[in-house]
Every structure is written in structure tokens, then in C-alpha cells.
Short mmCIF file of C-alpha atoms in Angstrom, two decimals:
data_model
loop_
_atom_site.label_atom_id
_atom_site.label_comp_id
_atom_site.label_asym_id
_atom_site.label_seq_id
_atom_site.Cartn_x
_atom_site.Cartn_y
_atom_site.Cartn_z
CA MET C 1 0.00 0.00 0.00
CA LEU C 2 1.38 3.39 -0.98
CA SER C 3 2.12 5.99 1.69
CA PRO C 4 0.39 9.41 1.43
CA PHE C 5 3.69 10.90 0.22
CA ALA C 6 4.11 8.20 -2.44
CA ARG C 7 0.52 8.68 -3.64
CA THR C 8 1.06 12.45 -3.87
CA LEU C 9 4.32 11.88 -5.74
CA SER C 10 2.72 9.46 -8.21
CA SER C 11 -0.19 11.80 -8.91
CA ALA C 12 2.08 14.80 -9.37
CA ALA C 13 4.39 12.85 -11.69
CA LEU C 14 1.46 11.75 -13.86
CA LEU C 15 0.25 15.34 -14.17
CA VAL C 16 3.73 16.44 -15.24
CA LEU C 17 3.84 13.73 -17.91
CA PHE C 18 0.37 14.72 -19.12
CA ALA C 19 1.34 18.39 -19.31
CA ALA C 20 4.51 17.54 -21.21
CA GLY C 21 2.56 15.45 -23.70
CA CYS C 22 -0.01 18.19 -24.33
CA GLY C 23 2.45 21.02 -24.88
CA GLY C 24 2.35 22.37 -28.40
CA ALA C 25 5.28 24.79 -28.47
CA GLU C 26 8.92 23.82 -28.59
CA PRO C 27 10.47 23.97 -25.10
CA GLU C 28 12.99 26.71 -24.38
CA THR C 29 16.53 25.46 -24.40
CA PRO C 30 18.48 26.10 -21.18
CA ASP C 31 21.58 26.68 -23.32
CA ASP C 32 20.15 29.92 -24.75
CA PRO C 33 22.28 32.63 -23.07
CA SER C 34 19.41 35.13 -23.29
CA LEU C 35 17.27 33.03 -20.94
CA PRO C 36 17.68 33.06 -17.15
CA LEU C 37 19.00 29.94 -15.48
CA LYS C 38 16.12 27.82 -14.15
CA VAL C 39 16.84 27.00 -10.52
CA VAL C 40 14.85 24.88 -8.07
CA ALA C 41 15.78 25.33 -4.40
CA THR C 42 14.47 23.02 -1.71
CA THR C 43 14.35 25.15 1.45
CA THR C 44 13.49 28.77 2.15
CA GLN C 45 17.10 29.42 3.15
CA VAL C 46 18.87 28.02 0.10
CA ALA C 47 16.23 29.68 -2.12
CA ASP C 48 17.15 33.03 -0.55
CA PHE C 49 20.86 32.35 -1.09
CA ALA C 50 20.17 31.40 -4.71
CA ARG C 51 18.28 34.65 -5.34
CA ASN C 52 21.10 36.70 -3.85
CA LEU C 53 23.75 34.84 -5.86
CA GLY C 54 21.81 34.71 -9.11
CA GLY C 55 20.10 38.09 -9.18
CA ASP C 56 18.22 38.70 -12.43
CA ARG C 57 20.16 35.95 -14.20
CA VAL C 58 18.18 33.19 -12.51
CA THR C 59 14.57 32.28 -11.81
CA VAL C 60 14.14 30.42 -8.52
CA HIS C 61 11.32 27.98 -7.78
CA GLN C 62 11.21 27.31 -4.03
CA LEU C 63 9.80 23.95 -2.92
CA LEU C 64 9.23 24.53 0.80
CA ARG C 65 6.87 27.34 1.79
CA PRO C 66 7.64 29.70 4.70
CA ASN C 67 6.94 28.29 8.17
CA VAL C 68 6.43 24.76 6.78
CA ASP C 69 8.35 21.97 8.49
CA PRO C 70 10.64 20.17 5.97
CA HIS C 71 9.29 16.85 7.24
CA ASP C 72 5.75 17.82 6.18
CA TYR C 73 6.59 18.51 2.53
CA GLU C 74 4.55 16.91 -0.26
CA PRO C 75 5.33 17.86 -3.88
CA SER C 76 2.71 19.71 -5.90
CA PRO C 77 2.32 19.29 -9.68
CA ALA C 78 3.91 22.73 -10.09
CA ASP C 79 6.91 21.57 -8.04
CA MET C 80 7.31 18.45 -10.16
CA GLN C 81 7.08 20.49 -13.37
CA ALA C 82 9.67 22.97 -12.12
CA ILE C 83 12.06 20.16 -11.13
CA ALA C 84 11.64 18.45 -14.50
CA GLU C 85 12.52 21.69 -16.35
CA ALA C 86 15.29 22.95 -14.02
CA ASP C 87 18.90 23.52 -15.03
CA VAL C 88 20.13 23.47 -11.42
CA LEU C 89 18.62 22.02 -8.25
CA VAL C 90 19.98 23.36 -4.94
CA LYS C 91 19.50 21.47 -1.68
CA ASN C 92 20.56 22.15 1.91
CA GLY C 93 21.94 18.63 2.41
CA VAL C 94 22.94 16.91 5.69
CA GLY C 95 19.91 14.63 5.31
CA LEU C 96 17.33 17.43 5.68
CA GLU C 97 15.50 16.62 2.43
CA LYS C 98 14.91 12.89 2.88
CA TRP C 99 12.12 13.04 0.30
CA LEU C 100 14.25 14.62 -2.43
CA ASP C 101 15.70 11.58 -4.23
CA ASP C 102 12.28 10.03 -4.84
CA THR C 103 10.90 13.39 -5.98
CA VAL C 104 13.77 13.98 -8.41
CA ARG C 105 13.41 10.48 -9.91
CA ALA C 106 9.65 10.88 -10.32
CA ALA C 107 10.10 14.25 -12.03
CA GLY C 108 12.71 12.88 -14.45
CA PHE C 109 15.24 15.58 -13.53
CA ASP C 110 18.66 15.09 -15.14
CA GLY C 111 20.33 18.43 -14.41
CA ARG C 112 22.92 19.58 -11.88
CA VAL C 113 22.23 18.86 -8.18
CA VAL C 114 24.07 21.19 -5.79
CA ASP C 115 24.58 20.12 -2.18
CA ALA C 116 25.07 23.46 -0.42
CA SER C 117 26.47 21.74 2.68
CA GLN C 118 29.68 20.72 0.87
CA GLY C 119 32.67 21.98 2.86
CA VAL C 120 30.61 22.92 5.93
CA PRO C 121 31.73 21.32 9.23
CA VAL C 122 28.74 19.30 10.43
CA ARG C 123 27.79 18.92 14.08
CA GLY C 124 27.03 15.42 15.29
CA GLY C 125 27.77 13.56 12.06
CA ASP C 126 29.79 13.34 8.87
CA GLY C 127 27.49 15.13 6.46
CA GLU C 128 24.99 13.69 3.99
CA GLU C 129 25.77 10.00 4.48
CA GLY C 130 26.50 10.22 8.21
CA ALA C 131 23.77 12.83 8.67
CA GLY C 132 24.13 15.07 11.72
CA ASP C 133 22.63 18.47 12.51
CA PRO C 134 21.21 19.90 9.26
CA HIS C 135 20.62 23.45 10.59
CA ILE C 136 23.94 24.64 9.19
CA TRP C 137 22.63 28.08 8.14
CA HIS C 138 22.46 29.36 11.73
CA ASN C 139 26.16 30.24 11.52
CA PRO C 140 26.75 33.02 8.94
CA LEU C 141 30.25 31.68 8.26
CA ASN C 142 28.68 28.41 7.12
CA VAL C 143 26.42 30.42 4.84
CA LYS C 144 29.50 31.96 3.22
CA THR C 145 30.60 28.42 2.30
CA MET C 146 27.11 27.52 1.09
CA ALA C 147 26.88 30.69 -1.02
CA ALA C 148 30.27 29.99 -2.60
CA THR C 149 29.16 26.47 -3.54
CA ILE C 150 25.94 27.77 -5.09
CA GLY C 151 27.74 30.56 -6.96
CA LYS C 152 30.27 28.10 -8.37
CA ALA C 153 27.45 25.84 -9.59
CA PHE C 154 25.68 28.75 -11.29
CA ALA C 155 28.90 29.77 -13.02
CA ALA C 156 29.46 26.21 -14.24
CA ALA C 157 25.93 26.01 -15.63
CA ASP C 158 26.07 29.52 -17.12
CA PRO C 159 29.72 30.45 -17.87
CA ALA C 160 28.72 33.59 -19.77
CA ASP C 161 27.49 35.17 -16.52
CA ALA C 162 30.26 33.86 -14.24
CA ALA C 163 31.57 37.35 -13.50
CA ALA C 164 28.12 38.50 -12.38
CA TYR C 165 27.75 35.55 -10.02
CA GLN C 166 31.19 36.28 -8.56
CA ALA C 167 30.29 39.94 -8.00
CA ASN C 168 27.02 38.95 -6.32
CA LEU C 169 28.93 36.52 -4.09
CA ALA C 170 31.38 39.23 -3.00
CA GLU C 171 28.49 41.57 -2.15
CA TYR C 172 26.64 38.90 -0.17
CA ASP C 173 29.82 37.82 1.64
CA ALA C 174 30.27 41.39 2.91
CA LYS C 175 26.71 41.37 4.27
CA LEU C 176 27.31 38.02 5.99
CA ASP C 177 30.52 39.31 7.60
CA ALA C 178 28.65 42.37 8.86
CA LEU C 179 25.84 40.16 10.21
CA ASP C 180 28.31 37.91 12.02
CA ALA C 181 30.03 40.87 13.68
CA GLU C 182 26.71 42.43 14.70
CA ILE C 183 25.39 39.20 16.23
CA ALA C 184 28.61 38.76 18.22
CA ARG C 185 28.40 42.35 19.48
CA LYS C 186 24.78 41.98 20.58
CA ILE C 187 25.24 38.58 22.24
CA GLY C 188 28.24 40.05 24.06
CA SER C 189 25.88 42.52 25.76
CA ILE C 190 24.07 39.69 27.61
CA PRO C 191 25.42 39.05 31.13
CA ALA C 192 27.51 35.88 30.97
CA ASP C 193 25.39 34.03 33.56
CA ARG C 194 22.21 34.59 31.48
CA ARG C 195 23.48 33.28 28.12
CA LYS C 196 21.40 30.09 28.34
CA LEU C 197 18.89 28.84 25.76
CA VAL C 198 15.89 26.52 25.83
CA THR C 199 14.21 26.17 22.43
CA ASN C 200 11.41 24.23 20.75
CA HIS C 201 13.84 21.76 19.20
CA ASP C 202 17.57 21.38 18.74
CA ALA C 203 17.84 23.75 15.77
CA PHE C 204 20.30 26.35 17.02
CA GLY C 205 23.45 24.37 17.76
CA TYR C 206 25.57 26.15 15.15
CA TYR C 207 24.40 29.54 16.47
CA LEU C 208 25.15 28.52 20.06
CA ASP C 209 28.62 27.26 19.15
CA ARG C 210 29.47 30.37 17.14
CA TYR C 211 28.32 32.92 19.72
CA LYS C 212 29.20 31.02 22.91
CA LEU C 213 25.73 30.46 24.36
CA THR C 214 24.87 27.50 26.60
CA PHE C 215 22.26 25.00 25.46
CA VAL C 216 20.12 23.97 28.43
CA GLY C 217 17.59 21.82 26.55
CA SER C 218 14.78 21.67 24.02
CA ILE C 219 11.08 20.88 24.07
CA ILE C 220 11.68 18.35 21.28
CA PRO C 221 14.96 16.53 22.11
CA SER C 222 16.05 16.03 18.51
CA PHE C 223 17.07 17.70 15.23
CA ASP C 224 13.79 16.21 13.92
CA THR C 225 10.60 18.06 14.89
CA SER C 226 8.56 14.83 14.72
CA ALA C 227 10.17 13.57 17.95
CA GLU C 228 8.37 14.05 21.29
CA LEU C 229 9.33 14.48 24.95
CA SER C 230 8.41 11.78 27.43
CA ALA C 231 6.87 12.76 30.79
CA LYS C 232 10.24 12.14 32.49
CA GLN C 233 12.05 14.29 29.93
CA VAL C 234 9.59 17.12 30.57
CA SER C 235 10.18 16.81 34.31
CA ASP C 236 13.96 16.71 33.80
CA LEU C 237 13.86 19.77 31.54
CA VAL C 238 11.84 21.77 34.09
CA ALA C 239 14.35 20.79 36.79
CA GLU C 240 17.27 21.79 34.54
CA ILE C 241 15.69 25.17 33.75
CA ARG C 242 15.29 25.88 37.45
CA ALA C 243 18.75 24.58 38.42
CA THR C 244 20.58 26.63 35.78
CA GLY C 245 18.67 29.84 36.36
CA THR C 246 17.48 29.95 32.75
CA VAL C 247 15.16 32.94 32.31
CA ALA C 248 13.30 32.20 29.07
CA ILE C 249 12.06 29.49 26.71
CA PHE C 250 12.03 30.32 23.00
CA SER C 251 9.27 28.97 20.80
CA GLU C 252 9.65 28.75 17.02
CA ALA C 253 7.48 30.30 14.33
CA SER C 254 6.95 27.01 12.47
CA LEU C 255 5.98 25.00 15.58
CA PRO C 256 3.00 25.26 17.97
CA PRO C 257 3.95 26.87 21.32
CA LYS C 258 1.55 24.85 23.51
CA THR C 259 4.13 22.50 25.07
CA ALA C 260 6.67 25.29 25.52
CA GLU C 261 4.05 27.38 27.31
CA ALA C 262 3.14 24.49 29.63
CA ILE C 263 6.79 23.90 30.53
CA GLY C 264 7.31 27.62 31.00
CA ARG C 265 4.42 27.81 33.46
CA GLU C 266 5.74 24.85 35.44
CA ALA C 267 9.30 26.20 35.49
CA GLY C 268 8.16 29.76 36.22
CA VAL C 269 9.95 31.39 33.28
CA THR C 270 9.00 33.57 30.33
CA VAL C 271 8.00 31.89 27.06
CA VAL C 272 8.82 33.87 23.93
CA ALA C 273 6.20 33.07 21.27
CA GLY C 274 3.88 34.68 18.74
CA GLU C 275 5.45 37.43 16.64
CA ASP C 276 8.64 37.21 18.71
CA ALA C 277 9.08 33.46 18.11
CA LEU C 278 12.40 32.42 16.63
CA TYR C 279 12.77 31.30 13.02
CA GLY C 280 14.39 27.87 13.28
CA ASP C 281 13.66 25.56 10.35
CA SER C 282 12.21 28.12 7.95
CA LEU C 283 12.26 31.73 6.91
CA GLY C 284 9.05 33.68 7.44
CA PRO C 285 6.61 34.89 4.78
CA GLU C 286 7.16 38.07 2.81
CA GLY C 287 6.72 41.12 5.01
CA SER C 288 7.57 39.25 8.23
CA ALA C 289 10.60 39.81 10.46
CA GLY C 290 12.15 36.67 8.97
CA ALA C 291 11.43 37.16 5.29
CA THR C 292 15.11 36.84 4.29
CA TYR C 293 18.04 35.06 5.86
CA LEU C 294 19.66 38.30 7.01
CA GLN C 295 16.40 39.53 8.53
CA MET C 296 15.77 36.17 10.19
CA GLU C 297 19.11 36.11 12.00
CA GLU C 298 18.74 39.77 13.02
CA HIS C 299 15.26 39.05 14.42
CA ASN C 300 16.41 35.90 16.24
CA THR C 301 19.35 37.73 17.79
CA ASP C 302 17.32 40.75 18.90
CA THR C 303 14.68 38.43 20.40
CA ILE C 304 17.27 36.37 22.30
CA VAL C 305 19.14 39.44 23.55
CA ASN C 306 16.00 41.24 24.71
CA ALA C 307 14.64 38.18 26.52
CA LEU C 308 17.89 37.18 28.21
CA ARG C 309 18.74 40.73 29.24
CA GLY C 310 15.20 41.28 30.44
CA THR C 311 14.63 44.28 28.16
CA SER C 312 11.55 44.99 26.08
CA THR C 313 11.51 44.78 22.26
#
């Protein structure tokens, strides 16, 4: 019996084949230098990087919508069509997109697949095969590596515009360096004994390592948001929050805050949720505080600093 994901994939693939068979006009050739490079990006983060690196020389089709958990993704017919026609497909890697191989095969994609995690030091594993923590974008220095990998792939697929991609990379690198310095400055303003984080799930390890914050625990004790806390783990987390003097629990925009709020009440600490919730697995929608990667990290940092210092936003 087919799983819901497999049924969705089969239906979407059939629609793509039907659309391809009914098309009357000759398809555009990706080798035409006057046409933008067709890029499919899996996550909201790598889609944002691709837009910054490609500028007006690429069109980017983003598979995951803002505030959608990567584990909940099911391909639409439009996604399958975009994958089938793409010149370049960019993924985060580190095992985040477990559904991608089946989707690519069903779409009949035969273009260039770019693993943006190449060259990034992975926490808790050895990368794609050995998995590990996939939330590599929460360190801006990792994003510099990811952006370089994406820019190199664009230049290989579109050599005529290689200089433009290189210029875009240099501009984005400067913004990432400025972001890194600003985050470090703001985190440095938190009293050392209050630099302790409890989050919805273990999504911020790279951020914690980079900016020297202490991880006390998470509501979901895993990189995977589908995991759940046992009653004992809840009790242990409440005890740890109290013992360490942690002052806040941070909910995430893409996850319901109910459990975090219950633990916060029991532990007697503030729960940061709603519009102030952190962006962990996904960027926010257009117009939100996390609409781009740079905005997301600025929002997360300001939220953490204000909560841990006890200041208002």
C-alpha cells in the first residue's frame, strides 16, 4: 500500500507527464544565453541564497513554503514540473530533504544537483551519508561556504554570466561578515550568567557554538521536529531550567507553542512566542521579520538578547 507521500508523488508525476505530452510549443533550451537559469531550491534558506547569488540571471522555484516543516513537505504538480525543467537544483543537504531523491526520480530531472552543505563542518555527524545536525545556516560563516558552492554551480551552468555571479557573491559575503560581527556584538551585551537557551527543538546548535551560548535543553529533544518528549524528559527539563537559572524558553514560528508554554508555566519562566518566536527551520513569509536570511538572523538575535537581558523589544 502506498504511503500518502508516495501517492502524492505518483499523482504529481502523472500530471507532469500529461502536461509535457499536451504542450504544443517547442520547449525553451536552457543553453540559450538570453534566458535566465532555471533554478529549483528546496528550502526557504537556500532559495534566498540562490536569489542573492543569481540576481536577475536566474529564476528560482522554491519547494518549501515559509513556516512549513521540511518533514511535512509533499510535492505539488507545479513543483514536479519545475524540477523536470530545471537547469540546477539546490539542496541544503545533511539529510534534511529525505524526500528529495524520490521526488527527483519521479520528475525525471537530469540536471545539476548542488549540495550546499559541501565543505561545511557538520555537528554530530559526517554530512549527507552520516547525517548530523542539518541546521547549518544558523552560523553566517557556514552560509558563506554555502553561497560559494551555489555561486560556483551557477557559473558552471552559465559560464557567460560567471563574472556577475562572482560579483554577487562578494556583495553577499560582505553582508554576511557584517551580520556575524553584529550578532557577536549583541550577544556580548548579555550578562555571561544569562546566556542560556531553551528552544522548541535542537535547531540552534551552530548559532550557540558560534556565539558562545549555553544549550540547556529543548522541548523536542532532537534535530527532527517529529520527535516528542516523554513525561520524564519534561520533568527533567523543568528541573534543569530551574537549576541553571534559565530565564526564558524560546518557541519557534513554524511549531505550535503549547508545550513550551506548559513547561514555562511549570518552570516559572518567560516563554517567547507569537510574533517574537524564533525562526528555526524556515524563513518567514514576505513582510515578516524573517522574510530573508539576514532579517531572520537579526530578528532571532534581537529576540534572544532582549529576553535574556530582560529588556523589552
